[in-house]
């Protein structure tokens, strides 16, 4: 493998010089010679978006930081999937598309400088912007006809301020990330989309809890995935499995299959290990073990709703620690984010017609999990009356609730339409076949509530 140093291409690692042209020249050279390694030396290397070609390893040496410029105009439209719908969004900070054999390794850092993006997102929300205004938003709107009626998860699709992911792989095979630190993403942090054979090992992802929509790892319609010994602390979901949303995800019809998560730590996230809410093409063979999800809002989180579709099955979650969460296990088919109409039939307690957009959860095992000091409830399971959660087994688990906490059981997950309860019990709705074996709950007056 031929090796090149970034500085050979005129880059200066002083945090001020724009190295965009240097990165482009380096990757063009690697593609020209049929593959190779780009070594990023110690220093702060400022750049705009970069594209990694096939058969390329990027090694970040200790003390190396790739720091990304924050001008939205530098990130042109690129085809992707954004919150579950195929469309054009801003070019990811690091992108590799239609490639094979790409690696990013080392002890250095990718810094998305996300604060400028989060502040801009919050400013738009504060002033009530509801349509594209800026040049870059209008450009995306022209490329995304009908965006007004596309599903979203609360990220702001209506404005077409479709912030970039920090690292995005699209239509790739054999992708490997190891050892690097990734911080302050504008939007989702690591987004593999339509990737076959993916390994994430020992990476460190960190965004502030207050940073909007900054998921850690979003495995989206991928197959054969291994996530091992990673640390994630973010402002949305931690390690998340997705497969498209609603009619568009059903059209694409690419499920996520065969995912192994082992030895990971997640902190401060809305959910630790998460399935959904973009579930349209389904997901199966999702297995997690030996993870510490303490201090997240929800440790295990499976979420969808009517209209999102998908078959979620063959899930096994084993030996997870989930201390000091709001709720250690949340399985929610009444997920509300992206919807403002609280009276929508999406959240009806009455049976609705079963269609291709009706999600299904079945064949789920949760084994040997523990959660102490649960602030909102010991657990929350809510299926649909027309599609109850089926063949759910929870065994050898132990949970305690923090009865002194002022957090309501209604905060166990984000939902509309369900009647209020006041006990921090393990709540079960529309899951008649749920089996609990050797599950011990301490704290609430009622151990389980079935309503």
Short mmCIF file of C-alpha atoms in Angstrom, two decimals:
data_model
loop_
_atom_site.label_atom_id
_atom_site.label_comp_id
_atom_site.label_asym_id
_atom_site.label_seq_id
_atom_site.Cartn_x
_atom_site.Cartn_y
_atom_site.Cartn_z
CA UNK A 1 0.00 0.00 0.00
CA UNK A 2 1.42 3.36 -1.03
CA UNK A 3 1.55 5.93 1.76
CA UNK A 4 1.26 9.69 1.55
CA UNK A 5 1.34 12.45 4.15
CA UNK A 6 -1.21 15.23 3.94
CA UNK A 7 1.51 17.87 4.24
CA UNK A 8 2.99 16.64 0.94
CA UNK A 9 0.00 18.20 -0.82
CA UNK A 10 0.52 21.75 0.47
CA UNK A 11 -1.59 21.45 3.62
CA UNK A 12 -0.67 23.41 6.74
CA UNK A 13 -1.83 22.15 10.12
CA UNK A 14 -2.12 25.49 11.90
CA UNK A 15 -5.92 25.56 12.24
CA UNK A 16 -6.11 28.58 9.92
CA UNK A 17 -5.03 27.43 6.47
CA UNK A 18 -7.84 25.98 4.32
CA UNK A 19 -6.67 22.48 3.42
CA UNK A 20 -9.67 21.60 1.21
CA UNK A 21 -7.62 21.56 -2.01
CA UNK A 22 -4.90 19.51 -0.32
CA UNK A 23 -7.32 16.80 0.74
CA UNK A 24 -8.80 16.69 -2.75
CA UNK A 25 -5.35 16.40 -4.35
CA UNK A 26 -4.33 13.67 -1.92
CA UNK A 27 -7.40 11.55 -2.58
CA UNK A 28 -7.12 12.09 -6.33
CA UNK A 29 -3.54 10.82 -6.15
CA UNK A 30 -4.55 7.74 -4.15
CA UNK A 31 -7.32 6.97 -6.65
CA UNK A 32 -4.85 7.44 -9.53
CA UNK A 33 -2.39 4.87 -8.13
CA UNK A 34 -5.14 2.37 -7.27
CA UNK A 35 -5.35 2.84 -3.52
CA UNK A 36 -3.21 3.78 -0.57
CA UNK A 37 -2.95 5.37 2.85
CA UNK A 38 -3.23 9.06 3.69
CA UNK A 39 -1.49 9.91 6.96
CA UNK A 40 -2.74 13.04 8.71
CA UNK A 41 0.04 14.26 10.94
CA UNK A 42 -0.14 16.10 14.27
CA UNK A 43 -1.77 19.50 13.87
CA UNK A 44 -5.16 21.09 13.20
CA UNK A 45 -6.12 20.72 9.57
CA UNK A 46 -8.97 23.04 8.59
CA UNK A 47 -11.10 21.98 5.63
CA UNK A 48 -14.44 21.88 3.92
CA UNK A 49 -16.13 18.58 2.97
CA UNK A 50 -13.95 15.67 1.90
CA UNK A 51 -14.70 12.59 -0.24
CA UNK A 52 -12.79 9.35 0.34
CA UNK A 53 -12.29 7.02 -2.67
CA UNK A 54 -12.15 3.22 -2.72
CA UNK A 55 -9.20 1.27 -1.35
CA UNK A 56 -8.18 4.12 0.91
CA UNK A 57 -7.06 4.21 4.52
CA UNK A 58 -7.02 7.52 6.36
CA UNK A 59 -4.83 7.36 9.46
CA UNK A 60 -5.10 10.17 11.99
CA UNK A 61 -1.95 10.23 14.09
CA UNK A 62 -2.13 11.14 17.77
CA UNK A 63 -2.54 14.90 18.05
CA UNK A 64 -4.05 15.19 14.57
CA UNK A 65 -7.38 16.97 14.20
CA UNK A 66 -9.37 17.50 11.03
CA UNK A 67 -11.48 20.57 11.76
CA UNK A 68 -14.39 21.41 9.48
CA UNK A 69 -15.46 24.84 8.26
CA UNK A 70 -18.98 25.87 9.25
CA UNK A 71 -20.25 27.87 6.26
CA UNK A 72 -23.35 25.99 4.97
CA UNK A 73 -22.61 27.22 1.44
CA UNK A 74 -19.50 25.01 1.36
CA UNK A 75 -21.61 21.83 1.62
CA UNK A 76 -23.42 21.39 -1.72
CA UNK A 77 -26.43 19.13 -2.23
CA UNK A 78 -25.65 15.43 -2.18
CA UNK A 79 -28.02 12.50 -2.54
CA UNK A 80 -28.62 10.67 0.73
CA UNK A 81 -31.36 9.63 3.10
CA UNK A 82 -32.31 12.26 5.69
CA UNK A 83 -34.46 11.19 8.64
CA UNK A 84 -35.67 8.14 6.74
CA UNK A 85 -36.46 9.65 3.32
CA UNK A 86 -34.24 9.61 0.24
CA UNK A 87 -33.53 13.16 -0.85
CA UNK A 88 -30.79 15.69 -1.32
CA UNK A 89 -29.20 17.16 1.80
CA UNK A 90 -25.99 18.98 2.57
CA UNK A 91 -22.85 17.05 1.68
CA UNK A 92 -21.50 15.26 4.74
CA UNK A 93 -18.31 16.60 6.26
CA UNK A 94 -16.66 13.24 5.51
CA UNK A 95 -18.35 11.26 2.75
CA UNK A 96 -17.60 8.10 0.84
CA UNK A 97 -20.11 6.89 -1.72
CA UNK A 98 -20.17 3.88 -4.07
CA UNK A 99 -16.82 2.68 -2.72
CA UNK A 100 -15.14 -0.42 -1.31
CA UNK A 101 -12.45 -1.00 1.28
CA UNK A 102 -12.38 2.33 3.11
CA UNK A 103 -10.82 2.69 6.55
CA UNK A 104 -10.47 5.58 8.98
CA UNK A 105 -8.15 4.72 11.86
CA UNK A 106 -5.78 6.18 14.43
CA UNK A 107 -5.78 8.25 17.59
CA UNK A 108 -6.70 11.61 16.10
CA UNK A 109 -9.95 13.58 15.99
CA UNK A 110 -12.65 14.63 13.53
CA UNK A 111 -14.13 17.90 14.78
CA UNK A 112 -17.42 19.01 13.21
CA UNK A 113 -17.47 22.37 15.02
CA UNK A 114 -21.15 21.79 15.49
CA UNK A 115 -21.99 24.76 17.70
CA UNK A 116 -22.37 27.10 14.72
CA UNK A 117 -24.81 24.64 13.12
CA UNK A 118 -26.79 24.04 16.33
CA UNK A 119 -27.05 27.78 16.99
CA UNK A 120 -28.32 28.36 13.45
CA UNK A 121 -30.86 25.54 13.82
CA UNK A 122 -32.09 27.01 17.11
CA UNK A 123 -32.28 30.53 15.65
CA UNK A 124 -34.47 29.28 12.83
CA UNK A 125 -36.74 27.53 15.29
CA UNK A 126 -36.90 30.56 17.58
CA UNK A 127 -37.95 32.93 14.80
CA UNK A 128 -40.53 30.42 13.55
CA UNK A 129 -39.05 29.79 10.12
CA UNK A 130 -41.35 27.35 8.33
CA UNK A 131 -40.07 27.39 4.74
CA UNK A 132 -36.75 27.64 2.87
CA UNK A 133 -35.17 31.10 3.00
CA UNK A 134 -31.42 30.89 2.47
CA UNK A 135 -29.85 30.17 -0.91
CA UNK A 136 -28.68 26.73 0.20
CA UNK A 137 -32.15 25.87 1.53
CA UNK A 138 -33.87 26.98 -1.67
CA UNK A 139 -31.41 24.89 -3.70
CA UNK A 140 -32.32 21.79 -1.73
CA UNK A 141 -36.04 22.53 -1.96
CA UNK A 142 -35.79 22.59 -5.77
CA UNK A 143 -34.12 19.17 -5.71
CA UNK A 144 -36.66 17.74 -3.27
CA UNK A 145 -40.12 18.29 -4.79
CA UNK A 146 -42.89 17.41 -2.37
CA UNK A 147 -40.62 17.79 0.67
CA UNK A 148 -43.48 19.54 2.50
CA UNK A 149 -45.31 16.22 2.74
CA UNK A 150 -42.31 14.06 3.59
CA UNK A 151 -41.99 12.44 6.99
CA UNK A 152 -39.55 13.80 9.51
CA UNK A 153 -38.36 13.18 13.02
CA UNK A 154 -38.16 16.75 14.21
CA UNK A 155 -34.92 17.79 12.49
CA UNK A 156 -36.49 20.61 10.46
CA UNK A 157 -37.33 19.24 7.00
CA UNK A 158 -39.89 22.02 6.42
CA UNK A 159 -37.11 24.63 6.19
CA UNK A 160 -34.83 22.40 4.06
CA UNK A 161 -32.02 23.29 6.44
CA UNK A 162 -30.86 19.70 6.05
CA UNK A 163 -27.68 19.76 8.11
CA UNK A 164 -24.83 17.46 7.14
CA UNK A 165 -23.79 14.32 8.96
CA UNK A 166 -20.21 14.32 10.15
CA UNK A 167 -19.26 10.93 8.65
CA UNK A 168 -21.42 9.29 6.00
CA UNK A 169 -20.87 6.12 3.96
CA UNK A 170 -23.36 5.45 1.15
CA UNK A 171 -23.57 2.33 -1.05
CA UNK A 172 -20.28 0.99 0.27
CA UNK A 173 -18.73 -2.39 1.05
CA UNK A 174 -16.09 -3.23 3.63
CA UNK A 175 -15.95 -0.12 5.81
CA UNK A 176 -13.82 0.01 8.96
CA UNK A 177 -13.54 2.78 11.58
CA UNK A 178 -11.23 2.23 14.53
CA UNK A 179 -9.80 4.23 17.40
CA UNK A 180 -10.64 7.74 16.26
CA UNK A 181 -12.46 10.44 18.23
CA UNK A 182 -15.42 12.20 16.58
CA UNK A 183 -16.86 15.31 18.22
CA UNK A 184 -19.41 18.09 17.75
CA UNK A 185 -21.36 16.88 14.75
CA UNK A 186 -23.74 19.29 12.98
CA UNK A 187 -26.37 16.52 12.74
CA UNK A 188 -26.12 12.71 12.95
CA UNK A 189 -22.53 11.76 13.68
CA UNK A 190 -21.76 8.45 11.91
CA UNK A 191 -24.32 7.48 9.26
CA UNK A 192 -23.64 4.30 7.27
CA UNK A 193 -26.36 3.99 4.63
CA UNK A 194 -26.73 0.94 2.35
CA UNK A 195 -23.42 -0.46 3.61
CA UNK A 196 -22.44 -4.13 3.51
CA UNK A 197 -19.78 -5.33 5.94
CA UNK A 198 -19.21 -2.54 8.45
CA UNK A 199 -17.01 -2.58 11.53
CA UNK A 200 -16.81 0.19 14.13
CA UNK A 201 -14.25 -0.59 16.80
CA UNK A 202 -13.14 1.49 19.76
CA UNK A 203 -14.31 4.82 18.37
CA UNK A 204 -15.22 7.70 20.71
CA UNK A 205 -18.18 9.94 19.80
CA UNK A 206 -19.07 12.98 21.86
CA UNK A 207 -21.63 15.75 21.34
CA UNK A 208 -23.27 17.90 24.04
CA UNK A 209 -26.59 16.58 25.35
CA UNK A 210 -28.19 19.89 24.34
CA UNK A 211 -27.05 19.59 20.70
CA UNK A 212 -30.15 18.92 18.52
CA UNK A 213 -30.48 15.69 16.49
CA UNK A 214 -26.87 14.66 17.05
CA UNK A 215 -27.33 10.87 17.10
CA UNK A 216 -24.13 8.91 17.64
CA UNK A 217 -24.23 5.94 15.25
CA UNK A 218 -27.14 5.47 12.82
CA UNK A 219 -26.93 2.12 11.04
CA UNK A 220 -29.36 2.68 8.17
CA UNK A 221 -30.41 -0.18 5.84
CA UNK A 222 -27.10 -1.99 6.29
CA UNK A 223 -26.09 -5.65 6.56
CA UNK A 224 -23.39 -7.44 8.49
CA UNK A 225 -22.42 -4.85 11.07
CA UNK A 226 -20.14 -5.12 14.12
CA UNK A 227 -19.99 -2.34 16.71
CA UNK A 228 -17.51 -3.14 19.47
CA UNK A 229 -16.02 -1.28 22.43
CA UNK A 230 -17.28 2.12 21.31
CA UNK A 231 -18.08 5.11 23.56
CA UNK A 232 -21.00 7.37 22.64
CA UNK A 233 -22.26 10.46 24.49
CA UNK A 234 -24.63 12.59 22.42
CA UNK A 235 -27.66 14.88 22.20
CA UNK A 236 -30.09 12.34 20.74
CA UNK A 237 -30.06 8.55 20.32
CA UNK A 238 -26.80 6.72 20.93
CA UNK A 239 -26.45 3.56 18.83
CA UNK A 240 -29.44 3.42 16.52
CA UNK A 241 -30.76 0.95 13.92
CA UNK A 242 -32.88 2.34 11.06
CA UNK A 243 -34.34 1.24 7.70
CA UNK A 244 -36.25 4.16 6.18
CA UNK A 245 -39.52 5.86 7.02
CA UNK A 246 -43.06 5.36 5.70
CA UNK A 247 -43.88 5.02 2.00
CA UNK A 248 -40.39 6.01 0.85
CA UNK A 249 -38.68 3.45 3.07
CA UNK A 250 -41.18 0.80 1.97
CA UNK A 251 -40.42 1.67 -1.68
CA UNK A 252 -36.67 1.34 -1.18
CA UNK A 253 -37.22 -1.88 0.80
CA UNK A 254 -33.73 -2.36 2.21
CA UNK A 255 -33.84 -3.79 5.75
CA UNK A 256 -31.07 -3.71 8.30
CA UNK A 257 -29.92 -7.24 9.09
CA UNK A 258 -27.24 -8.91 11.20
CA UNK A 259 -25.98 -6.31 13.65
CA UNK A 260 -23.77 -7.24 16.61
CA UNK A 261 -23.19 -4.68 19.37
CA UNK A 262 -20.74 -5.69 22.09
CA UNK A 263 -18.98 -3.97 24.98
CA UNK A 264 -20.13 -0.43 24.20
CA UNK A 265 -20.80 2.46 26.58
CA UNK A 266 -23.50 5.07 25.95
CA UNK A 267 -24.09 8.15 28.11
CA UNK A 268 -26.56 11.08 28.15
CA UNK A 269 -28.43 10.01 25.01
CA UNK A 270 -32.21 9.98 24.51
CA UNK A 271 -31.81 6.24 24.02
CA UNK A 272 -28.84 3.92 24.54
CA UNK A 273 -29.42 1.10 22.04
CA UNK A 274 -32.29 2.15 19.77
CA UNK A 275 -34.35 0.57 17.01
CA UNK A 276 -36.30 3.11 14.96
CA UNK A 277 -38.17 5.26 14.62
CA UNK A 278 -37.39 4.86 10.90
CA UNK A 279 -38.45 1.20 10.62
CA UNK A 280 -40.11 0.93 7.17
CA UNK A 281 -38.06 -1.87 5.57
CA UNK A 282 -37.75 -3.78 8.82
CA UNK A 283 -34.81 -5.03 10.85
CA UNK A 284 -33.77 -8.44 12.11
CA UNK A 285 -30.83 -10.24 13.65
CA UNK A 286 -30.07 -7.34 15.99
CA UNK A 287 -28.05 -8.59 18.96
CA UNK A 288 -26.46 -6.55 21.75
CA UNK A 289 -24.57 -7.67 24.85
CA UNK A 290 -22.31 -6.46 27.65
CA UNK A 291 -23.05 -2.76 27.23
CA UNK A 292 -23.34 0.01 29.84
CA UNK A 293 -26.17 2.42 29.00
CA UNK A 294 -26.34 4.15 32.38
CA UNK A 295 -27.35 7.79 32.50
CA UNK A 296 -29.23 7.71 29.20
CA UNK A 297 -32.90 8.72 29.07
CA UNK A 298 -33.89 5.20 27.97
CA UNK A 299 -31.50 2.28 27.91
CA UNK A 300 -33.27 0.00 25.41
CA UNK A 301 -35.52 1.96 23.07
CA UNK A 302 -37.66 0.50 20.27
CA UNK A 303 -39.88 3.13 18.65
CA UNK A 304 -42.19 3.46 15.67
CA UNK A 305 -45.77 4.45 14.88
CA UNK A 306 -48.55 3.95 12.39
CA UNK A 307 -47.43 5.16 8.98
CA UNK A 308 -43.80 4.19 9.46
CA UNK A 309 -44.13 0.50 8.60
CA UNK A 310 -41.64 -2.31 9.03
CA UNK A 311 -41.22 -5.73 10.64
CA UNK A 312 -38.94 -5.69 13.68
CA UNK A 313 -37.98 -9.18 14.77
CA UNK A 314 -35.20 -11.49 15.99
CA UNK A 315 -33.93 -9.03 18.57
CA UNK A 316 -31.83 -10.18 21.51
CA UNK A 317 -30.50 -7.73 24.10
CA UNK A 318 -28.46 -9.34 26.85
CA UNK A 319 -26.50 -8.31 29.95
CA UNK A 320 -27.02 -4.55 29.70
CA UNK A 321 -26.54 -2.14 32.63
CA UNK A 322 -28.98 0.79 32.61
CA UNK A 323 -28.66 2.63 35.93
CA UNK A 324 -30.10 6.13 36.46
CA UNK A 325 -32.21 6.25 33.33
CA UNK A 326 -35.69 7.69 33.00
CA UNK A 327 -36.82 4.25 31.86
CA UNK A 328 -34.58 1.22 31.20
CA UNK A 329 -36.81 -0.44 28.57
CA UNK A 330 -39.13 1.53 26.28
CA UNK A 331 -40.98 -0.13 23.40
CA UNK A 332 -43.23 2.52 21.92
CA UNK A 333 -45.57 2.26 18.92
CA UNK A 334 -47.06 5.70 19.67
CA UNK A 335 -43.87 7.68 19.01
CA UNK A 336 -44.75 11.35 18.58
CA UNK A 337 -41.72 13.23 17.22
CA UNK A 338 -42.35 14.99 13.92
CA UNK A 339 -46.12 15.18 14.52
CA UNK A 340 -47.90 18.16 16.05
CA UNK A 341 -51.51 16.91 15.84
CA UNK A 342 -52.08 15.15 19.15
CA UNK A 343 -55.54 13.97 18.02
CA UNK A 344 -54.28 12.27 14.87
CA UNK A 345 -55.58 8.73 14.18
CA UNK A 346 -51.92 7.75 14.36
CA UNK A 347 -52.32 7.84 18.13
CA UNK A 348 -55.79 6.32 18.45
CA UNK A 349 -56.43 3.70 21.11
CA UNK A 350 -58.94 2.05 18.75
CA UNK A 351 -57.96 -0.54 16.16
CA UNK A 352 -57.02 0.94 12.80
CA UNK A 353 -56.82 -0.89 9.45
CA UNK A 354 -53.64 -2.94 9.04
CA UNK A 355 -51.69 -1.77 5.99
CA UNK A 356 -48.13 -1.95 4.67
CA UNK A 357 -47.47 1.12 6.83
CA UNK A 358 -48.42 -0.67 10.08
CA UNK A 359 -45.24 -1.51 12.02
CA UNK A 360 -44.84 -4.84 13.78
CA UNK A 361 -42.61 -5.86 16.72
CA UNK A 362 -42.18 -9.55 17.55
CA UNK A 363 -39.66 -12.16 18.66
CA UNK A 364 -37.77 -9.97 21.12
CA UNK A 365 -35.68 -11.28 24.02
CA UNK A 366 -34.30 -9.12 26.83
CA UNK A 367 -32.12 -11.15 29.18
CA UNK A 368 -30.02 -10.43 32.25
CA UNK A 369 -30.43 -6.66 32.25
CA UNK A 370 -30.22 -4.38 35.29
CA UNK A 371 -31.30 -0.84 36.01
CA UNK A 372 -31.13 0.93 39.34
CA UNK A 373 -32.62 4.32 40.17
CA UNK A 374 -35.05 4.52 37.25
CA UNK A 375 -36.54 8.01 37.49
CA UNK A 376 -39.78 7.74 35.45
CA UNK A 377 -40.66 4.06 35.44
CA UNK A 378 -39.33 0.52 35.59
CA UNK A 379 -40.37 -0.09 31.99
CA UNK A 380 -42.77 0.91 29.23
CA UNK A 381 -44.22 -1.31 26.49
CA UNK A 382 -46.97 0.00 24.20
CA UNK A 383 -48.06 -1.95 21.13
CA UNK A 384 -50.89 -1.12 18.76
CA UNK A 385 -54.36 -2.62 19.29
CA UNK A 386 -54.42 -3.84 15.68
CA UNK A 387 -50.81 -5.08 15.86
CA UNK A 388 -49.89 -6.08 19.43
CA UNK A 389 -46.27 -6.72 20.34
CA UNK A 390 -45.91 -10.49 20.07
CA UNK A 391 -43.53 -13.10 21.48
CA UNK A 392 -41.72 -10.76 23.85
CA UNK A 393 -39.65 -12.43 26.57
CA UNK A 394 -38.00 -10.54 29.42
CA UNK A 395 -36.07 -12.70 31.85
CA UNK A 396 -33.55 -12.56 34.70
CA UNK A 397 -33.78 -8.77 35.00
CA UNK A 398 -33.69 -6.46 38.02
CA UNK A 399 -34.94 -2.88 38.17
CA UNK A 400 -35.41 -0.35 40.96
CA UNK A 401 -37.25 2.96 40.70
CA UNK A 402 -36.29 6.25 42.29
CA UNK A 403 -39.51 7.09 44.10
CA UNK A 404 -38.08 10.45 45.20
CA UNK A 405 -37.66 11.61 41.58
CA UNK A 406 -40.15 14.18 40.30
CA UNK A 407 -40.03 12.71 36.78
CA UNK A 408 -43.44 11.44 35.68
CA UNK A 409 -44.10 7.94 34.31
CA UNK A 410 -45.47 9.78 31.28
CA UNK A 411 -41.86 10.71 30.46
CA UNK A 412 -40.90 7.06 29.97
CA UNK A 413 -40.85 7.78 26.23
CA UNK A 414 -42.17 10.36 23.79
CA UNK A 415 -45.76 9.50 22.86
CA UNK A 416 -49.25 10.84 22.33
CA UNK A 417 -52.63 9.26 22.98
CA UNK A 418 -52.04 7.03 25.98
CA UNK A 419 -53.95 7.50 29.25
CA UNK A 420 -52.09 8.96 32.17
CA UNK A 421 -50.62 6.84 34.95
CA UNK A 422 -48.90 8.00 38.11
CA UNK A 423 -47.08 4.91 39.37
CA UNK A 424 -43.50 4.28 38.25
CA UNK A 425 -44.42 0.66 37.51
CA UNK A 426 -43.51 -1.46 34.49
CA UNK A 427 -46.35 -0.48 32.14
CA UNK A 428 -47.65 -2.89 29.47
CA UNK A 429 -50.22 -2.01 26.77
CA UNK A 430 -51.19 -4.17 23.79
CA UNK A 431 -48.60 -6.87 24.39
CA UNK A 432 -50.79 -9.75 25.58
CA UNK A 433 -48.20 -12.43 24.95
CA UNK A 434 -45.39 -10.75 26.89
CA UNK A 435 -43.63 -13.19 29.17
CA UNK A 436 -41.78 -12.08 32.29
CA UNK A 437 -39.59 -14.67 33.99
CA UNK A 438 -37.57 -13.89 37.10
CA UNK A 439 -38.04 -10.13 36.67
CA UNK A 440 -37.67 -8.31 39.98
CA UNK A 441 -38.86 -4.73 40.42
CA UNK A 442 -38.39 -2.72 43.60
CA UNK A 443 -39.85 0.69 44.40
CA UNK A 444 -43.36 1.22 42.99
CA UNK A 445 -46.47 0.18 44.88
CA UNK A 446 -47.66 -1.74 41.82
CA UNK A 447 -45.00 -3.83 40.10
CA UNK A 448 -46.80 -3.98 36.74
CA UNK A 449 -49.60 -1.89 35.23
CA UNK A 450 -51.52 -3.34 32.28
CA UNK A 451 -53.29 -0.30 30.84
#
